[in-house]
Amino acid sequence: MNKNFYTSLLFMLATLVLTGAAQAATRSYTLYITSGNLTVNGTGGATIPGWSYTDVPGTPKIPGPALTVNEGDTVNITVVNNHTLSHNFLIKGVTTDTTAIAAGLSRAYSFTASTAGTYLYYDTLNNNINREMGMYGALIVGPADGSSKAWTNGPAYTFQRTWIVSEMDKTRWNDVAGAGGAVATATYKPNYFLINGRGGSDGMMAADTTIDGTVGQTALVRIVNPGQFANSLHFHGNHIQVLTLNGVRQSSPYRELDVINIPPLGTADVLYYLNQPGDYPMHNHIAQMETANGVYLNGIVTMIKMR
Amino acid sequence: MNFNDTKKFAVAVALLAFGTANAATINLSKCVASINKTMSDGASVTFWVFGPAGGMCTGALPGAPIEVGVGDTLNLTLNINGMTPQEAAPYNGHTIHLHGADVATAEDGVPETGAPVTGDTYTFTPAGNMYGSYMYHCHVHTVKHLEMGMYGALIVRPKDASGNFLNQITASAATTYDYVQTYLFSTVDPAYHTATGDSTVFADYNPKYFLITGAEGKTTAAPAVSLAAAVNKKVALRLIGLHSVGGTFEIRDAAGAAKTFTAYTEDGRALPTAQTVTSLDVSAGQRFDIIFTTPATTGAWYPQISYKKLRDGAAYATAYGKVTF
Ligand SMILES: [Cu+2]
Ligand SMILES: [Cu+2]
């Protein structure tokens, strides 16, 4: 190796550092508030009226699309209310504007993404009804350099998943609000329990929920609970390491758990190390939350496949 | 090295790896019994419980605690026969899941990943980082079978060089205790006990009875469990969450003042930093091993759990235990 090699190496490194610093981008999103239906497949499943933020006008998405940015990015979000009721848009821990957006109007939000982590966006209006109907999603903030780390110089991962766990009371809330009626919010008996808007029969197979990789890999799982029930998620196969809980970054060495309790509006970032070959479930340990209208394993359940 | 030397070498390596000699093999067999319990309001509720196998199956709620040392091997056999109470297909039969043990798929007791429901043997060798409270429970149609009472405590204990159990929670001497008791938390909705199959009953949980280790303990005067300790001693409690609602654990004195205690483990792992607190949320599936020190004067304290609603944390009811000193 000669001097030229080192010079070009230095040049390459300098370029990397410069591009790293210059990577902060402007990310723009438009979300359309839309009504429609959520279909839970499998035994016990149903078509449930819902409302959502969606990036495809006219086609509701429950949950809404993931907004994926890096620290330092300028984020511009325009929310267009195509629904017949007022709504708003809050990113918990990030934005503060809870002004109602009247039917037919839109509102713009802008911020600089600051702390890497997982955030919940949702509609705070209407006594939890708007949120229960499906108006929620996740903002994911990565480190400034866009690397596969939980935060700058933080724990590394091979691949990541976002699990949005929620529930719906079809009979008393969704059917009523979907038909324009008044929900008696004192009673809430959810009978559908969802992971990324699906029951377990789909959730056990979907690419965006299953932890599916080879032994030696590490999954970062971002968990968001926009529901009104506390969740108690149990991992088989290995313990998780808790990196962040409800917006609070934990210190190393991280607690190792096989159950994580996520309160309503709570979030967590956990690492799952794929340490042995096999197939394992991840499920809610609150028994009724494993069901779809009482049908077992069509609730908050997914699979861990270590190959 | 000849074959025997190789074997000795391998054993020596294994012993070093676990830091404990005289690893034991524990063979246990369980059956499933149907029992009727008379609850505090006089109503009778049917439970399915794990009992010792052999002859006619009998048992109590919860199943007997299973203790296994770090480095020991547990072979836990479940016997199912024509007398075993069970549901109709597809939820027939039972399994045992060693919750938190992170065993191989074939030992995990999950029918959906291939576990037989007609009886099996589950093997578990606790590794050197495992200490404290785990649990065993059936993993068939768990929305019903957990509720039916198919559970018990599984405790991983540290051992000394001679293979005797140490009276401490982890390998750390700071976790030494003089007394120990299991507080297994569970709740009962009688409707879940009579419903079966794909019933809408299982979508809506309305618990009516609130238990610690199988008993109601509705008042401090009638505690679910009690322990006779002495003054100035360390009492360890193993908190095991098999309930399907929220819960907050506390220890209070006779005047209702909350007492501090220290959690040394969570979910069968030593906490990186022991947590000294006056209350601890215990959610479904979680475990903690805690220690408190009894005071210098005689009296009684009341470890207790407030069972809470999942939506707003409002209290359902409190169940009490009692420790005298
Ligand atoms: Cu069973
Ligand atoms: Cu379990």
XYZ file of C-alpha atoms and ligand atoms in Angstrom:
634
model
C 0.000 0.000 0.000
C 1.337 3.411 -0.870
C 0.789 6.975 0.251
C -1.815 7.522 -2.447
C -3.935 4.782 -0.943
C -3.988 6.536 2.419
C -4.714 9.886 0.788
C -7.682 8.481 -1.046
C -8.808 6.668 2.112
C -8.676 9.952 4.024
C -10.575 11.637 1.233
C -13.244 8.935 1.326
C -13.575 9.235 5.104
C -13.855 13.025 4.859
C -16.550 12.651 2.214
C -18.443 10.203 4.469
C -18.303 12.600 7.423
C -19.425 15.507 5.242
C -22.319 13.597 3.677
C -23.243 12.304 7.130
C -23.515 15.853 8.395
C -25.346 16.931 5.270
C -27.867 14.099 5.380
C -30.502 16.064 7.296
C -33.377 16.097 4.864
C -36.742 17.716 4.471
C -39.476 15.096 4.659
C -42.979 16.035 3.602
C -46.130 14.002 4.167
C -49.783 14.534 3.399
C -52.296 12.580 5.469
C -55.968 12.419 4.482
C -58.609 11.791 7.136
C -60.957 9.202 5.674
C -63.786 6.961 6.880
C -64.251 3.383 5.771
C -63.972 -0.140 7.110
C -61.366 -2.310 8.764
C -61.640 -6.012 7.988
C -60.412 -8.525 10.539
C -59.956 -11.848 8.736
C -60.147 -15.346 10.176
C -62.618 -17.016 12.515
C -64.391 -14.438 14.669
C -63.397 -11.708 12.229
C -65.670 -8.893 11.079
C -65.846 -5.743 9.035
C -65.635 -2.831 11.438
C -66.417 0.821 10.646
C -63.396 3.027 11.226
C -61.736 6.359 10.581
C -58.078 6.872 9.784
C -55.192 8.987 8.625
C -54.141 7.635 5.251
C -51.648 8.520 2.552
C -54.022 7.219 -0.146
C -57.052 9.525 -0.406
C -60.285 7.543 -0.094
C -58.629 4.386 1.236
C -58.485 4.256 5.054
C -55.445 2.707 6.701
C -55.663 1.513 10.295
C -53.124 2.215 11.628
C -52.050 5.228 9.560
C -48.808 5.142 7.578
C -45.504 5.050 9.448
C -43.649 8.373 9.206
C -39.966 7.446 9.087
C -37.370 10.206 9.521
C -33.912 10.790 10.980
C -32.711 13.102 13.727
C -32.159 16.598 12.305
C -34.665 16.200 9.486
C -37.196 18.945 8.892
C -40.600 17.262 8.883
C -43.600 18.881 7.208
C -46.962 17.187 7.609
C -50.199 18.401 6.043
C -53.381 16.827 7.360
C -56.407 17.102 5.058
C -59.733 16.433 6.730
C -61.932 14.667 4.187
C -64.286 13.464 6.917
C -67.566 14.989 8.141
C -66.373 15.640 11.727
C -63.605 17.763 13.255
C -60.290 16.032 13.927
C -56.796 16.961 15.008
C -53.280 15.536 14.832
C -50.824 15.298 17.719
C -47.482 13.518 17.847
C -47.077 12.723 21.534
C -43.838 14.189 22.841
C -43.098 15.981 19.537
C -45.845 18.425 18.519
C -48.185 20.499 20.698
C -50.804 21.882 18.277
C -54.159 20.287 19.139
C -56.291 22.755 17.181
C -59.327 21.110 15.612
C -59.341 20.778 11.821
C -62.933 21.302 10.701
C -64.474 19.065 8.051
C -63.123 19.973 4.628
C -60.155 21.960 5.950
C -56.489 21.124 6.336
C -53.687 22.058 8.716
C -49.890 22.043 8.445
C -47.402 20.911 11.072
C -43.652 21.395 10.946
C -40.856 20.385 13.294
C -37.247 19.303 13.379
C -36.939 15.658 14.464
C -34.844 15.686 17.619
C -34.552 12.527 19.693
C -34.301 9.114 18.009
C -37.098 6.828 19.100
C -40.707 5.801 18.527
C -43.634 8.168 18.836
C -47.415 7.867 18.668
C -49.507 10.180 16.525
C -53.236 10.314 17.140
C -56.408 12.370 17.268
C -57.011 13.714 20.791
C -60.588 14.934 20.186
C -64.059 13.539 20.845
C -63.577 11.809 24.191
C -61.312 9.029 22.804
C -63.823 8.120 20.093
C -61.705 9.409 17.187
C -58.701 7.505 18.462
C -60.697 4.329 19.090
C -62.065 4.473 15.534
C -58.512 4.046 14.194
C -56.939 7.491 14.104
C -53.392 6.677 15.064
C -49.994 5.718 13.721
C -46.282 5.870 14.476
C -43.484 8.349 13.877
C -40.098 6.628 13.795
C -37.008 8.760 14.315
C -33.675 7.134 13.496
C -30.208 8.449 14.284
C -28.921 11.355 12.161
C -26.721 9.119 10.015
C -29.619 6.786 9.209
C -27.704 3.763 10.534
C -29.395 0.655 11.956
C -28.994 1.771 15.555
C -31.640 2.655 18.116
C -29.944 6.047 18.475
C -26.571 7.605 17.622
C -23.929 5.218 18.969
C -26.777 3.222 20.552
C -27.587 -0.495 20.336
C -27.402 -1.876 16.775
C -30.037 -4.021 15.130
C -30.286 -6.123 11.978
C -33.930 -5.381 11.175
C -36.818 -3.592 12.817
C -40.561 -3.989 13.276
C -43.215 -1.584 14.470
C -46.134 -3.107 16.368
C -49.151 -0.907 16.894
C -51.395 -2.692 19.378
C -54.952 -1.481 19.825
C -58.495 -2.639 20.388
C -62.036 -1.826 19.241
C -65.468 -2.176 20.783
C -67.272 -2.924 17.548
C -70.814 -3.018 18.903
C -70.848 -0.074 21.305
C -68.314 2.259 19.653
C -67.431 1.570 16.002
C -70.882 0.539 14.738
C -72.460 3.503 16.548
C -69.933 6.202 15.626
C -69.640 4.832 12.089
C -73.385 5.335 11.637
C -73.209 8.894 12.967
C -74.613 8.051 16.414
C -73.482 9.135 19.877
C -71.206 6.670 21.694
C -71.864 6.201 25.414
C -68.171 6.304 26.295
C -68.562 5.254 29.941
C -68.811 1.661 28.753
C -65.977 0.189 26.718
C -65.901 -3.551 26.164
C -63.562 -4.065 23.213
C -64.010 -7.365 21.397
C -61.324 -6.921 18.693
C -57.662 -6.794 19.617
C -55.307 -5.744 16.848
C -51.626 -5.805 15.963
C -50.986 -3.409 13.080
C -54.720 -3.390 12.392
C -54.989 -7.178 12.105
C -56.170 -10.072 14.183
C -53.708 -12.820 15.019
C -54.700 -15.094 12.136
C -53.101 -12.521 9.810
C -50.731 -11.115 12.435
C -48.987 -14.483 12.831
C -47.995 -14.415 9.151
C -47.626 -10.768 8.124
C -44.132 -9.632 7.153
C -44.472 -6.383 9.107
C -45.327 -8.113 12.400
C -43.393 -11.414 12.474
C -39.851 -11.457 13.802
C -38.354 -13.594 11.068
C -34.604 -13.914 10.672
C -31.546 -16.027 11.172
C -29.852 -16.954 14.429
C -27.353 -14.240 15.321
C -29.518 -11.375 14.094
C -31.085 -8.752 16.361
C -34.550 -7.284 15.884
C -35.498 -3.847 17.164
C -39.204 -3.908 17.959
C -40.967 -0.585 18.323
C -44.211 -1.000 20.252
C -46.936 1.649 20.270
C -50.211 1.378 22.181
C -52.851 3.852 20.953
C -55.554 1.732 22.624
C -57.395 2.360 25.872
C -56.336 -0.943 27.471
C -52.925 -1.649 28.992
C -51.114 -4.386 27.033
C -48.935 -7.100 28.558
C -46.893 -8.620 25.732
C -45.107 -11.930 26.332
C -42.196 -13.129 24.193
C -41.370 -16.826 23.878
C -37.928 -18.075 22.847
C -35.807 -15.362 24.396
C -35.996 -12.410 26.768
C -36.041 -8.868 25.363
C -33.870 -5.953 26.364
C -35.781 -2.767 27.151
C -34.097 0.230 25.477
C -36.797 2.876 25.806
C -40.037 2.862 27.781
C -42.742 5.524 27.412
C -40.243 7.947 25.901
C -37.624 7.411 28.606
C -34.325 6.032 27.331
C -33.098 3.318 29.713
C -29.507 2.887 30.804
C -27.205 -0.017 30.015
C -27.167 -2.804 31.116
C -30.792 -2.980 30.023
C -33.459 -4.874 31.936
C -34.125 -8.317 30.434
C -37.817 -9.210 30.418
C -40.144 -11.719 28.819
C -43.219 -9.551 29.443
C -43.553 -5.853 28.742
C -46.452 -3.785 30.008
C -47.413 -0.933 27.672
C -50.013 1.438 29.129
C -52.568 3.316 26.990
C -50.679 5.892 24.847
C -47.399 4.217 25.874
C -44.452 3.192 23.705
C -41.412 0.952 24.046
C -38.343 0.070 22.001
C -37.035 -3.412 22.746
C -34.305 -5.628 21.316
C -34.945 -9.289 20.575
C -31.788 -11.267 19.976
C -32.375 -14.286 17.715
C -30.429 -16.824 19.753
C -31.776 -20.300 18.919
C -33.494 -21.871 15.916
C -37.209 -22.450 16.332
C -40.739 -21.117 16.041
C -42.257 -19.183 18.932
C -45.282 -16.991 19.540
C -45.365 -13.462 20.893
C -48.750 -12.841 22.429
C -50.649 -10.664 24.802
C -50.767 -12.457 28.188
C -54.080 -10.784 29.055
C -56.218 -13.714 27.986
C -59.154 -11.984 26.314
C -56.766 -9.781 24.304
C -55.640 -12.904 22.386
C -59.085 -13.225 20.807
C -61.283 -11.810 18.005
C -64.793 -11.587 19.418
C -63.818 -14.433 21.742
C -62.111 -16.614 19.113
C -58.720 -17.701 20.367
C -55.490 -16.556 18.809
C -57.092 -14.052 16.466
C -56.058 -11.180 18.726
C -52.730 -9.564 19.620
C -50.424 -12.373 18.508
C -47.536 -12.760 16.103
C -44.766 -15.258 15.453
C -41.037 -15.330 16.044
C -39.198 -17.487 13.505
C -35.499 -18.049 14.092
C -33.889 -19.905 11.202
C -7.553 -38.583 26.349
C -9.500 -41.822 26.287
C -13.263 -41.875 26.222
C -13.629 -41.739 30.015
C -11.223 -38.825 30.319
C -13.144 -36.992 27.634
C -16.345 -37.566 29.557
C -14.782 -36.342 32.819
C -13.422 -33.320 30.999
C -16.843 -32.547 29.551
C -18.458 -32.835 32.989
C -15.801 -30.556 34.475
C -16.450 -27.968 31.758
C -20.189 -28.195 32.341
C -19.682 -27.705 36.091
C -17.461 -24.705 35.490
C -20.017 -23.248 33.133
C -22.739 -23.379 35.783
C -20.431 -22.620 38.692
C -22.197 -25.263 40.752
C -21.402 -28.894 41.392
C -23.820 -31.774 41.810
C -26.332 -30.731 39.181
C -29.487 -32.724 39.896
C -32.025 -34.310 37.591
C -35.565 -33.705 38.757
C -38.249 -35.937 37.308
C -41.825 -34.885 38.036
C -45.138 -36.048 36.600
C -48.346 -34.058 36.544
C -51.947 -34.883 35.764
C -54.971 -32.623 35.395
C -57.806 -32.778 37.933
C -61.227 -31.155 37.869
C -62.096 -29.662 41.254
C -64.980 -27.576 42.546
C -64.179 -24.673 44.824
C -66.722 -22.902 46.988
C -66.082 -19.179 46.691
C -66.673 -16.531 49.372
C -70.217 -15.861 48.168
C -71.111 -19.551 48.370
C -71.005 -20.124 44.608
C -69.203 -23.205 43.304
C -66.670 -22.776 40.492
C -65.025 -25.635 38.588
C -61.241 -25.440 38.143
C -58.813 -27.652 36.234
C -55.599 -27.963 38.223
C -52.241 -29.692 37.879
C -51.867 -32.469 40.465
C -49.254 -35.153 41.085
C -49.647 -37.994 38.571
C -50.436 -41.490 39.815
C -53.754 -43.107 40.680
C -56.828 -40.934 40.496
C -55.842 -37.346 39.757
C -56.403 -34.917 42.597
C -54.995 -31.448 43.118
C -55.487 -27.934 44.425
C -55.399 -24.390 43.067
C -52.702 -23.397 42.130
C -50.540 -26.376 41.166
C -47.691 -27.156 43.591
C -44.574 -24.976 43.213
C -41.718 -26.591 41.284
C -38.199 -25.727 42.406
C -35.162 -26.294 40.226
C -31.562 -25.294 40.836
C -29.404 -23.403 38.378
C -27.736 -26.105 36.264
C -30.209 -28.818 37.310
C -32.327 -30.531 34.704
C -36.098 -30.634 35.128
C -37.988 -33.329 33.240
C -41.633 -32.416 33.728
C -44.076 -34.976 32.364
C -47.742 -34.296 31.699
C -50.018 -37.339 31.704
C -53.273 -37.113 29.763
C -55.764 -39.975 29.672
C -59.447 -40.720 29.122
C -60.291 -39.324 32.577
C -58.584 -35.969 31.968
C -61.047 -33.051 31.903
C -60.751 -31.234 28.607
C -62.527 -29.332 25.866
C -63.705 -30.669 22.522
C -61.465 -30.305 19.431
C -59.807 -28.110 18.318
C -59.041 -27.169 21.939
C -58.758 -30.719 23.280
C -55.883 -31.843 25.482
C -53.367 -29.815 27.456
C -49.695 -28.858 27.510
C -47.245 -27.295 29.953
C -45.497 -24.084 28.990
C -42.496 -23.131 31.120
C -43.136 -19.398 31.006
C -39.911 -17.393 30.817
C -37.647 -20.425 30.492
C -36.884 -19.703 26.804
C -36.600 -23.420 26.024
C -36.343 -25.059 22.588
C -39.567 -25.103 20.541
C -40.059 -28.827 21.240
C -40.107 -28.106 25.018
C -42.228 -24.941 24.782
C -45.685 -26.514 25.046
C -47.330 -24.389 22.353
C -49.729 -26.469 20.200
C -49.561 -23.919 17.362
C -45.823 -24.606 17.003
C -46.225 -28.379 17.130
C -46.504 -29.342 20.805
C -48.534 -32.545 21.363
C -51.698 -32.050 23.439
C -51.999 -35.683 24.523
C -49.104 -35.678 26.988
C -45.391 -34.938 26.760
C -42.216 -34.392 28.777
C -40.812 -30.852 29.002
C -37.115 -30.455 29.758
C -35.537 -27.331 31.207
C -31.982 -26.697 32.405
C -31.784 -23.193 33.912
C -28.754 -21.285 32.677
C -26.470 -19.271 34.937
C -28.325 -15.991 34.354
C -31.712 -17.352 35.445
C -32.947 -16.747 38.985
C -36.208 -16.441 40.807
C -39.798 -16.716 39.715
C -41.064 -18.294 36.535
C -44.324 -20.104 36.038
C -45.735 -23.179 34.404
C -49.120 -23.190 32.753
C -51.149 -24.895 30.058
C -50.855 -23.276 26.612
C -53.940 -24.844 24.988
C -56.768 -22.332 24.342
C -55.173 -20.236 27.065
C -58.039 -17.747 27.200
C -59.918 -20.565 28.935
C -57.264 -22.916 30.304
C -55.316 -20.228 32.212
C -58.581 -19.025 33.676
C -59.471 -22.618 34.653
C -56.486 -22.645 37.000
C -53.913 -24.596 34.996
C -50.891 -22.886 36.515
C -48.279 -22.960 39.242
C -45.011 -21.357 40.324
C -41.698 -22.470 38.813
C -38.779 -21.253 40.917
C -35.113 -21.254 39.860
C -32.790 -21.260 42.868
C -29.050 -20.760 43.261
C -27.061 -23.652 44.732
C -23.880 -23.923 46.749
C -20.831 -25.977 45.714
C -22.303 -29.092 47.371
C -25.501 -28.780 45.370
C -27.700 -27.480 48.220
C -30.186 -24.701 47.599
C -29.045 -21.322 48.874
C -31.594 -19.201 50.747
C -31.036 -16.262 48.474
C -32.833 -15.065 45.362
C -29.830 -14.761 43.043
C -26.128 -15.600 43.246
C -25.647 -12.337 45.154
C -25.444 -12.641 48.969
C -27.323 -9.320 49.147
C -30.453 -11.309 48.253
C -30.241 -13.619 51.282
C -33.552 -14.234 53.043
C -34.759 -15.918 56.242
C -38.301 -16.661 55.069
C -39.869 -17.038 51.656
C -43.418 -17.286 50.343
C -45.039 -17.332 46.899
C -47.741 -14.788 46.061
C -49.359 -16.074 42.882
C -51.884 -13.578 41.557
C -54.965 -14.685 39.636
C -58.536 -13.637 38.963
C -61.709 -15.585 38.245
C -64.612 -14.832 35.906
C -67.058 -17.734 36.462
C -68.498 -17.272 32.948
C -65.132 -18.313 31.478
C -65.305 -21.535 33.488
C -68.560 -22.709 31.901
C -68.009 -21.340 28.365
C -66.101 -23.485 25.873
C -64.805 -23.338 22.294
C -65.080 -20.207 20.145
C -67.463 -18.398 22.461
C -68.068 -14.643 22.522
C -67.890 -14.999 26.322
C -64.091 -14.929 25.928
C -64.136 -11.416 24.447
C -65.293 -9.776 27.652
C -63.610 -10.440 30.976
C -65.578 -9.676 34.124
C -63.607 -11.042 37.081
C -65.611 -11.716 40.223
C -63.046 -13.352 42.521
C -59.558 -12.019 43.206
C -57.007 -14.495 44.482
C -53.554 -14.778 45.977
C -52.184 -18.328 45.672
C -55.653 -19.750 45.103
C -57.499 -18.035 48.000
C -59.579 -14.860 48.147
C -58.147 -12.966 51.153
C -60.772 -10.227 51.002
C -59.747 -8.589 54.292
C -56.645 -8.325 56.483
C -58.581 -10.377 59.062
C -59.016 -13.230 56.581
C -55.810 -13.164 54.507
C -55.332 -15.470 51.510
C -51.898 -16.565 52.762
C -50.020 -15.989 55.994
C -46.456 -16.399 57.135
C -45.130 -16.520 60.704
C -41.767 -14.749 60.622
C -39.696 -13.086 63.368
C -38.622 -9.501 64.061
C -35.553 -8.098 62.281
C -35.618 -10.801 59.615
C -35.588 -10.799 55.850
C -38.721 -12.039 54.122
C -38.676 -12.850 50.402
C -41.887 -12.874 48.396
C -42.153 -14.338 44.927
C -44.710 -12.306 42.983
C -46.173 -14.191 40.033
C -48.742 -12.580 37.736
C -51.240 -15.066 36.347
C -54.114 -12.605 36.408
C -55.716 -11.173 33.265
C -56.162 -7.600 34.508
C -53.808 -4.970 35.928
C -52.393 -5.062 39.440
C -50.401 -3.033 41.954
C -48.564 -4.766 44.809
C -47.840 -3.059 48.126
C -46.966 -3.966 51.709
C -48.871 -2.046 54.387
C -48.830 -2.130 58.172
C -51.922 -2.410 60.385
C -52.397 1.379 60.232
C -52.302 1.315 56.433
C -48.846 2.898 56.029
C -46.968 1.649 52.960
C -43.640 -0.111 53.659
C -40.583 -0.182 51.449
C -39.333 -3.373 49.828
C -36.623 -4.194 47.313
C -37.120 -5.981 43.997
C -34.049 -8.010 42.976
C -35.401 -9.780 39.914
C -37.910 -9.195 37.172
C -39.031 -12.011 34.856
C -36.428 -14.432 36.202
C -33.400 -12.196 35.654
C -31.435 -10.193 38.195
C -32.333 -6.532 37.808
C -29.226 -4.530 36.811
C -30.065 -2.246 39.745
C -32.160 -3.480 42.670
C -35.255 -1.293 43.072
C -36.381 -0.168 46.520
C -39.991 0.998 46.261
C -43.315 1.117 48.098
C -45.422 -0.184 45.222
C -44.919 -2.289 42.142
C -47.198 -2.731 39.135
C -47.485 -6.410 38.251
C -49.077 -7.069 34.876
C -50.257 -10.322 33.303
C -47.326 -12.730 32.919
C -44.811 -10.660 34.936
C -42.824 -11.860 37.950
C -40.731 -10.162 40.613
C -38.742 -11.491 43.552
C -38.693 -9.012 46.427
C -37.317 -8.815 49.967
C -38.402 -6.745 52.945
C -37.048 -6.576 56.487
C -39.453 -7.064 59.364
C -39.329 -4.342 62.058
C -37.802 -4.639 65.551
C -41.136 -4.814 67.357
C -43.754 -7.537 67.022
C -46.766 -7.052 64.816
C -48.116 -7.833 61.364
C -47.756 -6.408 57.876
C -50.083 -7.069 54.964
C -48.629 -7.675 51.508
C -51.520 -6.989 49.126
C -52.466 -6.550 45.526
C -55.005 -4.128 44.158
C -56.425 -5.674 40.982
C -57.086 -2.960 38.428
C -59.086 -2.385 35.269
C -57.123 -2.363 32.035
C -58.807 0.787 30.728
C -58.374 3.316 33.508
C -56.561 1.520 36.324
C -59.652 1.781 38.559
C -59.576 -0.797 41.339
C -61.661 -3.970 41.155
C -60.714 -5.255 44.606
C -57.757 -5.827 46.913
C -56.544 -9.251 48.039
C -54.507 -9.483 51.228
C -51.766 -11.672 52.636
C -50.308 -11.439 56.147
C -46.838 -11.681 57.647
C -46.551 -11.773 61.443
C -43.334 -11.143 63.378
Cu -55.089 -26.943 29.203
Cu -47.348 -17.510 30.115
